[in-house]
CSV table of C-alpha atoms in Angstrom, one decimal:
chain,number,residue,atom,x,y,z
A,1,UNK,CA,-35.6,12.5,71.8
A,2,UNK,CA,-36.8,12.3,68.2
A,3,UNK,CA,-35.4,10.4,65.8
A,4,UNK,CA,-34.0,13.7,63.9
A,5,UNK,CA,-32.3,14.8,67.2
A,6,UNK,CA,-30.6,11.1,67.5
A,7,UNK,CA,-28.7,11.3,64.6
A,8,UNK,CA,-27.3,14.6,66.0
A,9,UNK,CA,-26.7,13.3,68.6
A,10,UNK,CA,-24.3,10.6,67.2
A,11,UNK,CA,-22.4,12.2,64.5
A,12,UNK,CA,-19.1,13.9,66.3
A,13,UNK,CA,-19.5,17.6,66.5
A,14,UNK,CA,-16.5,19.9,67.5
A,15,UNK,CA,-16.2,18.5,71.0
A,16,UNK,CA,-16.9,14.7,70.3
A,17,UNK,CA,-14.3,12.4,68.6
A,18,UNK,CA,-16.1,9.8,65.5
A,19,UNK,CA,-15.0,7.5,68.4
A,20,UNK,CA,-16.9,8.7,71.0
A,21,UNK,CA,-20.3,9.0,68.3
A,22,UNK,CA,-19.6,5.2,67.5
A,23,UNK,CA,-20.4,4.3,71.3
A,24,UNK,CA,-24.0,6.3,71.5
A,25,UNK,CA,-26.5,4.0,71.6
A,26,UNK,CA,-27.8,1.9,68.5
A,27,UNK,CA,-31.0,3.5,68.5
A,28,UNK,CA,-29.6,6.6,68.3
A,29,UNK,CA,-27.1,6.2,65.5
A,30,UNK,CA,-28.1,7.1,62.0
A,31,UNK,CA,-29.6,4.8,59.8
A,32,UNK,CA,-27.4,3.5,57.3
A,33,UNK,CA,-28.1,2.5,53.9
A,34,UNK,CA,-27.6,-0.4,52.7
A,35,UNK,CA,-26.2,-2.1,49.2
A,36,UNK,CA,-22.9,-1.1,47.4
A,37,UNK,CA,-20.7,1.5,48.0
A,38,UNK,CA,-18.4,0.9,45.1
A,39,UNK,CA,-17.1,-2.2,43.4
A,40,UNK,CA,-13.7,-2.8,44.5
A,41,UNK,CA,-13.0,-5.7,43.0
A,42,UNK,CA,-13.0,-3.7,39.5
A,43,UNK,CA,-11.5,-0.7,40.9
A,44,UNK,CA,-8.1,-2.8,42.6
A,45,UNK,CA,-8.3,-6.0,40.3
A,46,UNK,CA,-4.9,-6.7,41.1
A,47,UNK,CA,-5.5,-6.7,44.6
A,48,UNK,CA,-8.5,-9.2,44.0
A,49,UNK,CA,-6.9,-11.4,41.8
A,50,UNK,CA,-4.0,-11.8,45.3
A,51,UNK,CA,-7.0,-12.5,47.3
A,52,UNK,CA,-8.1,-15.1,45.2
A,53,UNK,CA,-4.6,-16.8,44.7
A,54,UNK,CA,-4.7,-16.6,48.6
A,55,UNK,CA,-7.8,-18.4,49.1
A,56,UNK,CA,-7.0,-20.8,46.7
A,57,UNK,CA,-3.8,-21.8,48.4
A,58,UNK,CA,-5.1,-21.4,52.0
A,59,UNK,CA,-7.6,-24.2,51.2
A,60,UNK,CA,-5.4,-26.4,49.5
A,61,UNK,CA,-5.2,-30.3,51.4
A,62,UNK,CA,-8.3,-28.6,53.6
A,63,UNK,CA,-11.6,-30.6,53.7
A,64,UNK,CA,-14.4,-28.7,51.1
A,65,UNK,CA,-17.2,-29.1,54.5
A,66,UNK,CA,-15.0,-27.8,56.8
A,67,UNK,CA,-13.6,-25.1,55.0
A,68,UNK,CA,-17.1,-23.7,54.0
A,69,UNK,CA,-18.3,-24.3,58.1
A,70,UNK,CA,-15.2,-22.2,59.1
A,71,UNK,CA,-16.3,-19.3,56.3
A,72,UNK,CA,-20.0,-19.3,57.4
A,73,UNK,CA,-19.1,-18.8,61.1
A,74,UNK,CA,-16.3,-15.7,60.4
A,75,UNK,CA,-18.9,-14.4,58.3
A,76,UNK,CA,-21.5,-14.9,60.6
A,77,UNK,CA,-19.3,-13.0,63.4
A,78,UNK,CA,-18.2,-10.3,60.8
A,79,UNK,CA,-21.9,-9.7,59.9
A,80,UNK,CA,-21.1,-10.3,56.7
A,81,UNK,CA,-24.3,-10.8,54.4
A,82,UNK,CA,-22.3,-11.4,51.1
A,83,UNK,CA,-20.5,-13.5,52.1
A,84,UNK,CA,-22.7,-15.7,54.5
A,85,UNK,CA,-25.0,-15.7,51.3
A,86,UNK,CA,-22.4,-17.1,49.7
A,87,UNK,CA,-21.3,-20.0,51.4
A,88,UNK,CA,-24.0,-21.1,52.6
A,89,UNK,CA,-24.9,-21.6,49.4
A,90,UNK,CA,-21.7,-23.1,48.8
A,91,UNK,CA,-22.1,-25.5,51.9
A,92,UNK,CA,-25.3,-26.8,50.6
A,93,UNK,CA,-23.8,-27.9,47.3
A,94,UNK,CA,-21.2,-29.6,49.1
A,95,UNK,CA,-23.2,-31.6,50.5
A,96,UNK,CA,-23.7,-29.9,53.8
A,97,UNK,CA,-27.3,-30.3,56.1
A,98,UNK,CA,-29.5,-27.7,56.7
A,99,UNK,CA,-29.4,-28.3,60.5
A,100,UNK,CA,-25.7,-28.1,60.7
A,101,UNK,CA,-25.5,-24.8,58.9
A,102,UNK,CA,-29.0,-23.7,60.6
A,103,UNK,CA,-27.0,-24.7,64.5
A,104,UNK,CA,-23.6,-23.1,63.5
A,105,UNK,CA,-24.3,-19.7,65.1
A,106,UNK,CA,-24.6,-22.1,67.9
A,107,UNK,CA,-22.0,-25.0,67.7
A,108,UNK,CA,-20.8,-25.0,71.2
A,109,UNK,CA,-24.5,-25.9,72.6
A,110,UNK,CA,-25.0,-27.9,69.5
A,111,UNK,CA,-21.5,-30.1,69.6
A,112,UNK,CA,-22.9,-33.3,69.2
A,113,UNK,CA,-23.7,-32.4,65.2
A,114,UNK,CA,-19.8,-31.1,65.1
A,115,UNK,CA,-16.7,-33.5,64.7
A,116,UNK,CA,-14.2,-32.7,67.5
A,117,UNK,CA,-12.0,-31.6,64.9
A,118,UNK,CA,-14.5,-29.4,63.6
A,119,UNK,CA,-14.7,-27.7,67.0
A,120,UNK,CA,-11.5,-27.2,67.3
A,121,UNK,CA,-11.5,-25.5,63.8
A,122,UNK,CA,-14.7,-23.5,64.8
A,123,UNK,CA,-12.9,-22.7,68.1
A,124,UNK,CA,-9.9,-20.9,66.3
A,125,UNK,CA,-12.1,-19.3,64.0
A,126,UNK,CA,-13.7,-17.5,66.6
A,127,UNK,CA,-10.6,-16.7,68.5
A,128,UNK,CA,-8.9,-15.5,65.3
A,129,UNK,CA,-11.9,-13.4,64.3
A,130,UNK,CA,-12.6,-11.8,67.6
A,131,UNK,CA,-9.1,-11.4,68.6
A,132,UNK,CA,-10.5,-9.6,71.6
A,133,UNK,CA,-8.0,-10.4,74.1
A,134,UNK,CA,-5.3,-9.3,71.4
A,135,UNK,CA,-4.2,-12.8,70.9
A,136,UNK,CA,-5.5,-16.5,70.2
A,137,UNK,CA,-5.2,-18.7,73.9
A,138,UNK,CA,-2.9,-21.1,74.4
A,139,UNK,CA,-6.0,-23.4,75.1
A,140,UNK,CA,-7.5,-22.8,71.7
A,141,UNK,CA,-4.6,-22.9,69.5
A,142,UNK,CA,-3.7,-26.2,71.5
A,143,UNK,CA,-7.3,-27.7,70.6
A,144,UNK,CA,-6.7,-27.4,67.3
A,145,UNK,CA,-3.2,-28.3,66.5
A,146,UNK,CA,-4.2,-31.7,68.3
A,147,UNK,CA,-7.0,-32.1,65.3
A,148,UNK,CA,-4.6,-30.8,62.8
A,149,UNK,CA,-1.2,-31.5,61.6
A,150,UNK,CA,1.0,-28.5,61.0
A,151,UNK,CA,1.0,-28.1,57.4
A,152,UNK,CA,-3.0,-28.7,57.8
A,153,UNK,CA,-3.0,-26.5,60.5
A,154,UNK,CA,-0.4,-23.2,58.8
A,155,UNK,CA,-3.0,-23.4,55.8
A,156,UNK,CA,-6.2,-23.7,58.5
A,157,UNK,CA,-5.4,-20.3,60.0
A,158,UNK,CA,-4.2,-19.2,56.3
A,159,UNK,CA,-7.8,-19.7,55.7
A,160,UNK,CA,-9.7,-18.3,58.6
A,161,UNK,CA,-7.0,-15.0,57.9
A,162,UNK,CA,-8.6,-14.7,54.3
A,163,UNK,CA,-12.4,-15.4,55.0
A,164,UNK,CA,-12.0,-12.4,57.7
A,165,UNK,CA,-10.0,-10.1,54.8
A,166,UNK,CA,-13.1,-11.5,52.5
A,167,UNK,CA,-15.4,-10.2,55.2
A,168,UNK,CA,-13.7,-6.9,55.4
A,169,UNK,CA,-14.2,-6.2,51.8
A,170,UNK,CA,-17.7,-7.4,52.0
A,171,UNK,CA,-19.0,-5.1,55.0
A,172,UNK,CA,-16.6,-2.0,54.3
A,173,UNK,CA,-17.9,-1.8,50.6
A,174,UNK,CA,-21.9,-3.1,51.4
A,175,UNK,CA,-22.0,-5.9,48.9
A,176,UNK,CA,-25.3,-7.1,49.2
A,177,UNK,CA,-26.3,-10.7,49.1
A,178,UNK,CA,-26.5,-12.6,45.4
A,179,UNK,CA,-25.0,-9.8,44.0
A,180,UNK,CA,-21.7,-11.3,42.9
């Protein structure tokens, strides 16, 4: 098959649904480019400016480290380059090591270098972000309300909520990375 006949392959035709094109194979779908689409943030300010008053209150009483470890690894599951550009950069001004933000794609193997109540926090991340059993476990959300008191914990999955909106933004619109 040649690379012209792929991407015909994967974009839905009369008989094929965009859902059933999404599942060909990687290599056949079409390239896509990559950079910005369109600026949203000037184009629905006011919808901006509620997602920064969100953010803002979401983090409030959080620790700065752990709120940019919880951002880098939504981002990291969300694929989102903007935004992992972002706070990594972020994390690193905070004060953060280059080997815990170079082992957070991998924290469960890498635990020792992660509080328990960072683990926890990572834990929920993931299960908030995924979502693929259609609902955080019993086991996780128990984890981490045994880290986090419940006002510390309502504005911990406040948080993880808005870095995955964040992300949204960030992959359905291309920003690129260091292009605030």
């Amino acid at each position: 098959m040649t690379p012209q006949t792929a991407q015909q392959t994967a974009q839905p035709t009369p008989t094929t649904s965009a859902a059933q094109a999404a599942q060909t194979p990687q290599a056949a779908q079409p390239e896509h480019r990559h950079g910005p689409r369109l600026p949203w943030a000037k184009l629905a300010p006011e919808v901006y400016k509620a997602m920064i008053a969100l953010e803002v209150a979401a983090k409030k009483d959080l620790d700065p480290a752990l709120v940019e470890l919880v951002k880098i690894r939504a981002s990291q599951l969300n694929h989102c380059a903007f935004c992992l550009d972002m706070h990594v950069k972020d994390a690193r001004a905070a004060g953060e090591t280059e080997q815990r933000i170079y082992l957070l794609n991998a924290w469960e193997e890498a635990a020792d270098f992660y509080s328990p109540k960072e683990q926890a926090a990572l834990a929920l991340t993931e299960a908030i972000t995924l979502l693929t059993e259609g609902f955080v476990p019993d086991a996780v959300y128990d984890r981490a309300a045994g880290h986090f008191g419940q006002a510390e914990l309502a504005h911990l999955i406040a948080l993880i909520t808005t870095i995955n909106a964040w992300n949204r933004f960030g992959v359905s619109t291309r920003m690129a990375p260091g292009q605030a």
